[in-house]
């Protein structure tokens, strides 16, 4: 039932229509099978590459502080984003946390111009990785990201304001 403002209406509609095809769900399950994600978990999305030209990116410590202040019990954290080095930085800040992600060392930033130059198969693979990350972000107890990111705004629509924090 829609009984709020436009953002609430968008959230209700999004949650009603977001349905992935069964074959996409199977592929996502395959992509996620190697990672071990203990429940409950938090999720962080850090976008650096294309956003770098638009806004100053927050330091990883800002994400960690926000998480610690809000839900210190959540020490398993899924990290999504366009740069593998963020997981490495997070591990240095809080080596006692269980940092989990799909990114490999080859992921060093998402540039839209570069993405368009990839083959159709490579673009599809990267799109499936993004969908897999979105599904894990959606399933988290708490999401930490930026409101300047489309992913952050999408998670707020999926999860509501109470389960999303922005640096």
Coordinates of C-alpha atoms in Angstrom, one line a residue:
X1 CA 0.0 0.0 0.0
X2 CA 1.3 3.4 -0.9
X3 CA 0.6 5.9 1.9
X4 CA 3.6 8.1 1.9
X5 CA 5.5 10.6 -0.2
X6 CA 6.8 10.1 -3.8
X7 CA 10.0 8.3 -2.5
X8 CA 7.8 5.9 -0.6
X9 CA 5.7 5.3 -3.7
X10 CA 8.8 4.6 -5.7
X11 CA 10.0 2.2 -3.1
X12 CA 6.8 0.3 -3.0
X13 CA 6.7 0.0 -6.8
X14 CA 10.3 -1.0 -7.1
X15 CA 9.8 -3.8 -4.5
X16 CA 6.7 -5.0 -6.3
X17 CA 8.3 -5.2 -9.8
X18 CA 11.9 -6.2 -9.1
X19 CA 12.0 -9.8 -10.2
X20 CA 14.9 -11.4 -11.9
X21 CA 14.4 -14.2 -14.4
X22 CA 15.1 -17.7 -13.1
X23 CA 18.2 -18.2 -15.3
X24 CA 19.6 -14.9 -14.0
X25 CA 19.0 -16.0 -10.5
X26 CA 20.9 -19.3 -11.2
X27 CA 23.8 -17.4 -12.7
X28 CA 23.9 -15.1 -9.7
X29 CA 23.8 -18.1 -7.3
X30 CA 26.8 -19.5 -9.2
X31 CA 28.7 -16.2 -8.9
X32 CA 28.0 -16.0 -5.2
X33 CA 28.8 -19.7 -4.4
X34 CA 32.5 -19.1 -3.6
X35 CA 31.8 -16.5 -0.9
X36 CA 30.9 -17.4 2.6
X37 CA 28.7 -14.7 4.1
X38 CA 27.7 -15.2 7.7
X39 CA 24.2 -14.0 8.7
X40 CA 23.5 -11.3 9.7
X41 CA 25.8 -9.0 7.7
X42 CA 26.3 -5.4 6.7
X43 CA 27.0 -4.2 3.2
X44 CA 29.1 -1.3 2.0
X45 CA 29.2 0.1 -1.5
X46 CA 32.2 2.3 -2.4
X47 CA 32.3 3.8 -5.9
X48 CA 35.5 5.6 -6.8
X49 CA 36.2 5.8 -10.5
X50 CA 33.5 7.7 -12.3
X51 CA 32.3 9.4 -9.1
X52 CA 35.8 10.7 -8.6
X53 CA 35.1 13.5 -11.1
X54 CA 31.7 14.4 -9.6
X55 CA 32.2 14.4 -5.8
X56 CA 35.1 13.9 -3.4
X57 CA 35.0 10.3 -2.3
X58 CA 34.9 9.5 1.4
X59 CA 37.7 7.7 3.0
X60 CA 37.1 4.1 3.9
X61 CA 37.4 5.0 7.6
X62 CA 34.2 7.1 7.3
X63 CA 32.3 4.0 6.2
X64 CA 33.7 1.9 9.0
X65 CA 33.0 4.6 11.7
X66 CA 29.4 4.9 10.6
X67 CA 29.0 1.1 10.7
X68 CA 30.6 0.8 14.1
X69 CA 28.5 3.6 15.6
X70 CA 25.3 2.2 14.3
X71 CA 25.7 -1.6 14.4
X72 CA 28.9 -2.6 16.2
X73 CA 27.6 -6.2 16.3
X74 CA 27.8 -6.5 12.5
X75 CA 31.4 -7.6 11.8
X76 CA 30.8 -9.5 8.6
X77 CA 30.6 -7.0 5.8
X78 CA 30.0 -7.5 2.1
X79 CA 31.9 -4.9 0.1
X80 CA 30.6 -3.9 -3.4
X81 CA 32.2 -1.4 -5.7
X82 CA 34.3 -0.7 -8.7
X83 CA 37.8 -1.0 -7.1
X84 CA 39.3 -4.0 -5.5
X85 CA 41.7 -1.9 -3.5
X86 CA 38.9 -0.7 -1.2
X87 CA 38.6 -4.2 0.3
X88 CA 42.4 -4.1 1.0
X89 CA 42.1 -0.7 2.7
X90 CA 39.1 -1.9 4.8
X91 CA 41.1 -4.9 5.9
X92 CA 43.9 -2.6 7.1
X93 CA 41.5 -0.4 9.1
X94 CA 39.6 -3.3 10.7
X95 CA 41.6 -6.6 10.3
X96 CA 39.2 -8.2 12.8
X97 CA 36.2 -7.8 10.6
X98 CA 35.2 -10.4 8.0
X99 CA 35.4 -8.4 4.7
X100 CA 33.8 -10.3 1.8
X101 CA 33.3 -9.3 -1.8
X102 CA 33.2 -10.4 -5.4
X103 CA 35.8 -8.0 -6.7
X104 CA 39.1 -9.5 -7.9
X105 CA 42.4 -7.6 -8.3
X106 CA 41.5 -6.9 -12.0
X107 CA 38.7 -4.6 -10.9
X108 CA 40.3 -1.3 -10.7
X109 CA 37.5 1.2 -11.3
X110 CA 34.4 1.4 -13.5
X111 CA 34.7 3.9 -16.3
X112 CA 31.6 4.1 -18.5
X113 CA 33.6 5.0 -21.6
X114 CA 35.7 1.8 -21.1
X115 CA 32.7 -0.3 -20.3
X116 CA 31.1 0.6 -23.7
X117 CA 34.3 -0.7 -25.5
X118 CA 34.1 -4.2 -24.0
X119 CA 32.7 -7.1 -26.0
X120 CA 29.1 -8.0 -25.5
X121 CA 30.1 -11.1 -23.5
X122 CA 32.3 -9.0 -21.2
X123 CA 29.6 -6.4 -20.7
X124 CA 27.2 -9.2 -19.9
X125 CA 29.6 -10.7 -17.4
X126 CA 30.1 -7.4 -15.7
X127 CA 26.4 -6.7 -15.6
X128 CA 25.8 -10.1 -14.0
X129 CA 28.4 -9.3 -11.3
X130 CA 26.6 -6.0 -10.7
X131 CA 23.3 -7.8 -10.3
X132 CA 24.9 -10.3 -7.9
X133 CA 26.3 -7.5 -5.8
X134 CA 22.9 -5.8 -5.8
X135 CA 21.2 -8.9 -4.5
X136 CA 23.7 -9.2 -1.7
X137 CA 23.4 -5.5 -0.8
X138 CA 19.6 -6.0 -0.7
X139 CA 19.9 -8.9 1.7
X140 CA 22.1 -7.0 4.2
X141 CA 20.9 -5.9 7.7
X142 CA 22.4 -2.5 7.1
X143 CA 23.7 -0.7 4.0
X144 CA 26.4 2.0 4.1
X145 CA 27.1 4.0 0.9
X146 CA 26.8 7.4 -0.6
X147 CA 23.7 9.3 -1.7
X148 CA 25.6 10.5 -4.7
X149 CA 25.8 7.0 -6.1
X150 CA 22.9 5.4 -8.1
X151 CA 23.5 2.2 -6.1
X152 CA 23.1 4.1 -2.8
X153 CA 19.9 5.7 -3.9
X154 CA 18.6 2.3 -5.2
X155 CA 19.4 0.6 -1.9
X156 CA 17.5 3.3 -0.1
X157 CA 14.5 2.5 -2.2
X158 CA 14.8 -1.2 -1.7
X159 CA 15.6 -1.1 2.0
X160 CA 14.1 2.1 3.4
X161 CA 15.8 5.0 5.2
X162 CA 16.2 3.1 8.5
X163 CA 18.4 0.4 7.0
X164 CA 20.6 2.7 4.9
X165 CA 23.3 5.1 6.0
X166 CA 25.2 7.6 3.9
X167 CA 28.7 9.0 4.4

